[in-house]
Amino acid sequence: MSSDVSVDVSGISAHAPAFPPALRAALQAAHPVFWANSQRSAAPRIPTVVDGRVISLADVRAAQARFERFAPLLARLFPELRDSAGRIESPLLAAPAMQQALNLPTTAGALWIKADHSLPVAGSIKARGGIHEVLEFAEALAIEHGLVALDGDYACLADAPARELFGRYQVAVGSTGNLGLSIGVMASALGFRAAVHMSSDAKAWKKDRLRSRGVQVVEHTGDYAAAVAAGRREADADPYCYFVDDERSLSLMLGYSAAALHLADQLAAAGVQVDAQHPLFVYLPCGVGGAPAGIAFGLRQLYGPHVHAFFAEPTQSPCFLVEMLSPGASVYDIGLTNRTEADGLAVPQASELAAQAMRALLGGVYTVADDTLFVDLHRVRDTEDLRIEPSAAAGFSGPGMLTGTDEGRAYLQQHKLDGAMSGATHLVWTTGGLFVPAEEYARFAERGAALAAAQRARPT
Ligand SMILES: *Cc1c(COP(=O)(O)O)cnc(C)c1O
């Protein structure tokens, strides 16, 4: 895609702010922290540059349009998408009972949930980015070979000529789990050969699910980064292999960004306003950062400075926060283990591309202890009857970290939000869970219930 827009980006600092020693010490001790991004710009429009390219609302709309072109085909390939005519979307839910359980007073705003844990086909937020990238690759091939036109009917891509073409190519990805699930399932459904490189400690049910869909699972000893590197090497040597690179992919990020357009419709339909008197706080679980950055970017294009995006990371894997303060560093460099039950967020090193995009947009980052994830996983089932995986619970600490820590309150003051809180919307993005096997989910919920009971029993 060519871009001849010229935008002055000289005012945007590409440099990291200082890494405060007290924050570094708290991170090293794996204490939950809240960090506000001092480089966030309140300008109504700020150019976002990724890999030397300016991205804008037009790119968000282009990703959305691609999903729409493919919808008739997806409805044909996936029975679970018939009712939605091929759209892969999730509900927006009011969550008053969970709000009460979190002790968030209504004077501090209203709690809502964007229920991506229920996204069909992939069962997680990865349905947005991962599937978008596979569709973009398939579309480019099909157009190049004269099988479809941009304004044509894509349902023919389920027919023999397209399947024969796609079958010549392999789509590969390195993944701890959810990304592999989305890419593998979609690539295989379109007729590609699909390979998912996983670390050997990835969950057995994820491997089983992929294998049952005809996806080749390649297991690697070592961590996620090692699995990605191995997959990338193999793909580089093969012109018929397309490798989805979680850490560097603009297509992934733009696929995620399209969520903003549908969410805006949902908020409007629910009568939720977003403006200076009604700020929108969004709490996004963060792994490499592609998903939350894409969504934060998309929302910023629609709502300007009235949206405040916060990323949530496990206390042992705060890679995005580390990247914002010390570019190129990993969580190992500050002595953390990257060991967490939140397997969707267990990433030692953030995407530079996502960090670059977030420099002037991000409100901040906070970290969450694993125990808190389990307590909130249990609470949201108890109060709203929602079944989510541990990673997907990270957002629920957000409102408390923002309104209950010194750093959070300083953010609200600095952005003159104190007087607008009763009109605020706190949107927690629940990012995965649909396909977690029942027995595994039951163990998560029991652990959360036990921790919650112990907390209640403890004198305060
Ligand atoms: C992948 C994932 C995320 C975060 O996405 P990144 O692009 O890695 O930051 C959050 N939650 C779940 C459940 C995920 O699988």
JSON list of C-alpha atoms and ligand atoms in Angstrom, two decimals, residues 126 178 285-292 344-345 389 391 431-432, ligand 1:
[
{"chain": "A", "resi": 126, "resn": "LYS", "atom": "CA", "xyz": [-6.66, -13.08, 18.24]},
{"chain": "A", "resi": 178, "resn": "ASN", "atom": "CA", "xyz": [-4.11, -18.22, 21.01]},
{"chain": "A", "resi": 285, "resn": "PRO", "atom": "CA", "xyz": [-4.55, -7.18, 28.55]},
{"chain": "A", "resi": 286, "resn": "CYS", "atom": "CA", "xyz": [-1.16, -6.93, 26.85]},
{"chain": "A", "resi": 287, "resn": "GLY", "atom": "CA", "xyz": [1.23, -9.61, 25.58]},
{"chain": "A", "resi": 288, "resn": "VAL", "atom": "CA", "xyz": [3.56, -8.43, 22.79]},
{"chain": "A", "resi": 289, "resn": "GLY", "atom": "CA", "xyz": [1.31, -5.39, 22.52]},
{"chain": "A", "resi": 290, "resn": "GLY", "atom": "CA", "xyz": [-0.10, -5.79, 19.01]},
{"chain": "A", "resi": 291, "resn": "ALA", "atom": "CA", "xyz": [-3.69, -6.37, 20.07]},
{"chain": "A", "resi": 292, "resn": "PRO", "atom": "CA", "xyz": [-3.98, -3.62, 22.67]},
{"chain": "A", "resi": 344, "resn": "GLY", "atom": "CA", "xyz": [-1.70, -15.22, 26.53]},
{"chain": "A", "resi": 345, "resn": "LEU", "atom": "CA", "xyz": [0.39, -12.53, 28.23]},
{"chain": "A", "resi": 389, "resn": "GLU", "atom": "CA", "xyz": [-9.31, -17.34, 30.90]},
{"chain": "A", "resi": 391, "resn": "SER", "atom": "CA", "xyz": [-5.16, -13.52, 30.82]},
{"chain": "A", "resi": 431, "resn": "THR", "atom": "CA", "xyz": [-9.69, -11.20, 25.69]},
{"chain": "A", "resi": 432, "resn": "GLY", "atom": "CA", "xyz": [-10.13, -14.98, 25.73]},
{"chain": "B", "resi": 1, "resn": "LIG", "atom": "C1", "xyz": [-2.68, -12.51, 22.75]},
{"chain": "B", "resi": 1, "resn": "LIG", "atom": "C2", "xyz": [-3.54, -12.21, 23.85]},
{"chain": "B", "resi": 1, "resn": "LIG", "atom": "C3", "xyz": [-3.55, -10.95, 24.44]},
{"chain": "B", "resi": 1, "resn": "LIG", "atom": "C4", "xyz": [-2.63, -9.80, 24.08]},
{"chain": "B", "resi": 1, "resn": "LIG", "atom": "O1", "xyz": [-2.32, -9.61, 22.71]},
{"chain": "B", "resi": 1, "resn": "LIG", "atom": "P1", "xyz": [-0.87, -9.16, 22.28]},
{"chain": "B", "resi": 1, "resn": "LIG", "atom": "O2", "xyz": [-1.00, -8.77, 20.86]},
{"chain": "B", "resi": 1, "resn": "LIG", "atom": "O3", "xyz": [0.06, -10.32, 22.47]},
{"chain": "B", "resi": 1, "resn": "LIG", "atom": "O4", "xyz": [-0.49, -8.03, 23.17]},
{"chain": "B", "resi": 1, "resn": "LIG", "atom": "C5", "xyz": [-4.44, -10.75, 25.49]},
{"chain": "B", "resi": 1, "resn": "LIG", "atom": "N1", "xyz": [-5.25, -11.73, 25.94]},
{"chain": "B", "resi": 1, "resn": "LIG", "atom": "C6", "xyz": [-5.27, -12.94, 25.38]},
{"chain": "B", "resi": 1, "resn": "LIG", "atom": "C7", "xyz": [-6.20, -13.98, 25.92]},
{"chain": "B", "resi": 1, "resn": "LIG", "atom": "C8", "xyz": [-4.42, -13.23, 24.32]},
{"chain": "B", "resi": 1, "resn": "LIG", "atom": "O5", "xyz": [-4.43, -14.45, 23.79]}
]
